[in-house]
Amino acid sequence: MATDTPMQLGMIGLGRMGANLVRRLMGDGHHCVVYDLNESAVRELEGEGAVAAGTLGDLVAKLERPRAAWLMLPAAVVQPTLDQLTELLDPDDAVIDGGNSYYRDDITRAAQLAPRRIHYLDCGTSGGVWGLDRGYCLMIGGEPEPVARLDPIFRTIAPGVGSAEPTPGRHANGTAPDGYLHCGPSGAGHFVKMVHNGVEYGMMAAIAEGLSIIEHADAGRRKRTADAETAPLREPEAYQYEIDVGEVAEVWRRGSVVGSWLVDLAADALARSPKLEEFTGRVSDSGEGRWTVLAAVDEGVPAAVISTALTDRFQSRGLGEFADRVLSAMRSEFGGHAEKRSRP
């Protein structure tokens, strides 16, 4: 059922999430003006009903006042784009940064726009490439008035109240059961999303490590080198299992305590590629895990799991290689230990 309060929104940045946000909005009856440096992305959405803009100025000219422009851009590109956009906007217009910007930058940017009476909202957006169908969880920061004004936009993007079972004993009113929440003033939305992504790091690491332990449960069947550089497996008879990891992920999806969307995704990946040969294991981090750990240090809050998950991602990219060489060199120096060859 289409929204009974259709609105107009300008979308700047038509990557995987930006384009699908536009599709979800148009599917519910909203009107979108779209701009991206990639002209083919603009033309594709124009073919689906969006209004195309060739420049930022063109996008602003095609929006009705008070305007609403949503930035769905990499964090490094937000500031220069915002600087250009600000010169084109009028008082009472609103800019929403829906990407993964650092919350401290939001505080600065809101102050930057305040003298011009332009509203700046930060909106943590979670849902990935599946959000078009599932909806996107939204964590919003900024002034109450523009947040309330844009409620129909947020309500359409969010999953909706039927996306999860009601929490027993919960009596509070608000929009959280619909999948979106005004978390507080400028920066609060991206702060909550930042921590959300830090938690995601830890959950992903635990699932991956657990499945890896099961994958190697046949260690007792494997021939091991017997030398001074290799720790012996004391009870090989305890590690004689050849367990199908994909089937384990599948069974965990059903009724288990660890059942989750992340386990669903792992099961799907393993079903398509049981050994995941197309992946090298290089795990990127886009900043939110780092910022979460920094916040934990500033607050004096223990965050051992998230911190370890973050450094594990650094290790996956070979960033610990020099430290490993130093360790190997020290073993050689104090004990004459020969360095064993790594697996090819």
Coordinates of C-alpha atoms in Angstrom, one line a residue, residues 121-281:
L121 CA 20.6 15.2 9.9
D122 CA 22.8 12.2 10.3
C123 CA 21.2 8.8 9.5
G124 CA 22.9 5.5 10.1
T125 CA 21.5 3.1 7.5
S126 CA 21.8 -0.6 8.0
G127 CA 20.5 -3.2 5.5
G128 CA 23.1 -3.7 2.9
V129 CA 22.2 -5.0 -0.6
W130 CA 19.1 -6.7 0.9
G131 CA 17.5 -3.5 2.1
L132 CA 15.3 -3.0 -1.0
D133 CA 13.1 -5.9 0.0
R134 CA 13.8 -6.1 3.8
G135 CA 13.9 -2.4 4.5
Y136 CA 16.7 -0.5 6.2
C137 CA 17.2 0.0 9.9
L138 CA 17.6 3.8 10.5
M139 CA 19.4 5.5 13.4
I140 CA 18.8 9.3 13.1
G141 CA 20.4 12.3 14.7
G142 CA 19.5 16.0 14.4
E143 CA 16.9 18.5 15.4
P144 CA 13.4 17.2 16.2
E145 CA 11.5 19.4 13.8
P146 CA 13.1 18.3 10.5
V147 CA 13.2 14.7 11.7
A148 CA 9.5 14.9 12.3
R149 CA 8.9 16.6 8.9
L150 CA 10.7 13.8 7.1
D151 CA 9.0 11.0 9.0
P152 CA 7.2 9.7 5.9
I153 CA 10.5 9.2 4.2
F154 CA 12.0 7.4 7.1
R155 CA 8.9 5.3 7.6
T156 CA 9.0 4.1 4.0
I157 CA 12.7 3.2 4.1
A158 CA 12.4 1.3 7.4
P159 CA 11.3 -2.4 7.5
G160 CA 8.0 -1.7 9.3
V161 CA 6.4 -3.0 12.5
G162 CA 5.7 -6.5 11.1
S163 CA 9.4 -7.2 10.4
A164 CA 10.0 -8.7 13.9
E165 CA 8.0 -10.1 16.7
P166 CA 6.9 -7.6 19.4
T167 CA 9.3 -7.5 22.4
P168 CA 7.5 -9.1 25.4
G169 CA 6.9 -6.6 28.2
R170 CA 7.7 -3.6 26.1
H171 CA 5.3 -0.7 26.7
A172 CA 7.2 2.3 25.4
N173 CA 5.8 4.3 22.5
G174 CA 7.9 5.4 19.6
T175 CA 9.1 4.4 16.1
A176 CA 11.7 1.8 17.2
P177 CA 9.4 -1.2 16.5
D178 CA 9.0 0.2 12.9
G179 CA 12.8 0.0 12.4
Y180 CA 13.8 3.7 12.7
L181 CA 14.7 5.8 15.7
H182 CA 15.5 9.5 16.4
C183 CA 18.5 8.8 18.7
G184 CA 19.2 12.4 19.7
P185 CA 20.9 15.6 18.5
S186 CA 23.5 15.9 15.8
G187 CA 25.9 12.9 15.6
A188 CA 23.7 10.6 17.7
G189 CA 22.4 8.6 14.7
H190 CA 25.9 7.9 13.4
F191 CA 27.2 7.2 16.9
V192 CA 24.6 4.5 17.3
K193 CA 25.3 3.1 13.8
M194 CA 29.1 3.2 14.5
V195 CA 28.6 1.0 17.6
H196 CA 26.2 -1.2 15.6
N197 CA 29.0 -1.8 13.1
G198 CA 31.5 -2.5 15.9
V199 CA 29.1 -5.1 17.3
E200 CA 28.8 -6.5 13.7
Y201 CA 32.6 -7.0 13.6
G202 CA 32.5 -9.0 16.8
M203 CA 29.5 -11.2 15.8
M204 CA 31.0 -11.9 12.3
A205 CA 34.3 -12.8 13.9
A206 CA 32.7 -15.2 16.4
I207 CA 30.7 -17.0 13.7
A208 CA 33.7 -17.3 11.3
E209 CA 35.9 -18.6 14.1
G210 CA 33.4 -21.1 15.3
L211 CA 32.8 -22.5 11.8
S212 CA 36.6 -22.6 11.3
I213 CA 37.1 -24.7 14.4
I214 CA 34.5 -27.1 13.1
E215 CA 36.1 -27.1 9.6
H216 CA 39.4 -28.3 11.3
A217 CA 37.8 -30.9 13.5
D218 CA 39.6 -33.6 11.5
A219 CA 43.0 -32.4 12.7
G220 CA 43.8 -35.8 14.1
R221 CA 43.5 -37.4 10.7
R222 CA 46.0 -35.1 9.2
K223 CA 49.7 -35.9 9.0
R224 CA 51.7 -33.5 11.2
T225 CA 55.4 -32.8 11.0
A226 CA 57.3 -34.1 14.0
D227 CA 60.0 -31.6 14.8
A228 CA 61.0 -29.1 17.4
E229 CA 59.1 -26.3 15.6
T230 CA 55.7 -28.0 15.6
A231 CA 53.6 -28.4 18.7
P232 CA 52.3 -32.0 18.8
L233 CA 48.6 -32.8 18.8
R234 CA 48.4 -34.8 22.1
E235 CA 45.2 -36.6 21.5
P236 CA 44.6 -37.0 17.8
E237 CA 41.8 -39.4 18.5
A238 CA 39.7 -36.5 19.8
Y239 CA 39.8 -34.8 16.4
Q240 CA 38.6 -37.4 14.0
Y241 CA 35.5 -35.6 12.7
E242 CA 34.8 -34.7 9.1
I243 CA 31.8 -32.3 9.6
D244 CA 30.0 -30.5 6.8
V245 CA 30.4 -26.8 7.8
G246 CA 27.7 -25.7 5.4
E247 CA 25.2 -28.1 7.0
V248 CA 26.2 -26.9 10.4
A249 CA 25.4 -23.3 9.4
E250 CA 22.1 -24.5 8.0
V251 CA 21.1 -26.2 11.1
W252 CA 22.1 -23.3 13.3
R253 CA 19.6 -21.2 11.4
R254 CA 16.7 -23.1 12.9
G255 CA 15.9 -22.7 16.5
S256 CA 19.4 -22.2 17.8
V257 CA 20.5 -19.4 20.2
V258 CA 23.0 -18.1 17.6
G259 CA 20.5 -18.1 14.8
S260 CA 20.7 -14.7 13.0
W261 CA 20.8 -13.0 9.7
L262 CA 24.6 -13.2 9.7
V263 CA 24.3 -17.0 10.1
D264 CA 21.7 -17.0 7.3
L265 CA 24.2 -15.2 5.0
A266 CA 27.1 -17.6 6.0
A267 CA 24.9 -20.6 5.2
D268 CA 24.0 -19.1 1.8
A269 CA 27.6 -18.5 0.9
L270 CA 28.6 -22.0 2.0
A271 CA 25.8 -23.5 0.0
R272 CA 27.0 -21.9 -3.2
S273 CA 30.7 -22.4 -2.5
P274 CA 31.5 -25.0 0.3
K275 CA 35.2 -24.1 0.4
L276 CA 34.8 -20.4 -0.4
E277 CA 37.7 -20.7 -2.9
E278 CA 36.8 -17.4 -4.5
F279 CA 37.7 -15.4 -1.4
T280 CA 41.3 -14.8 -0.2
G281 CA 40.3 -13.9 3.4

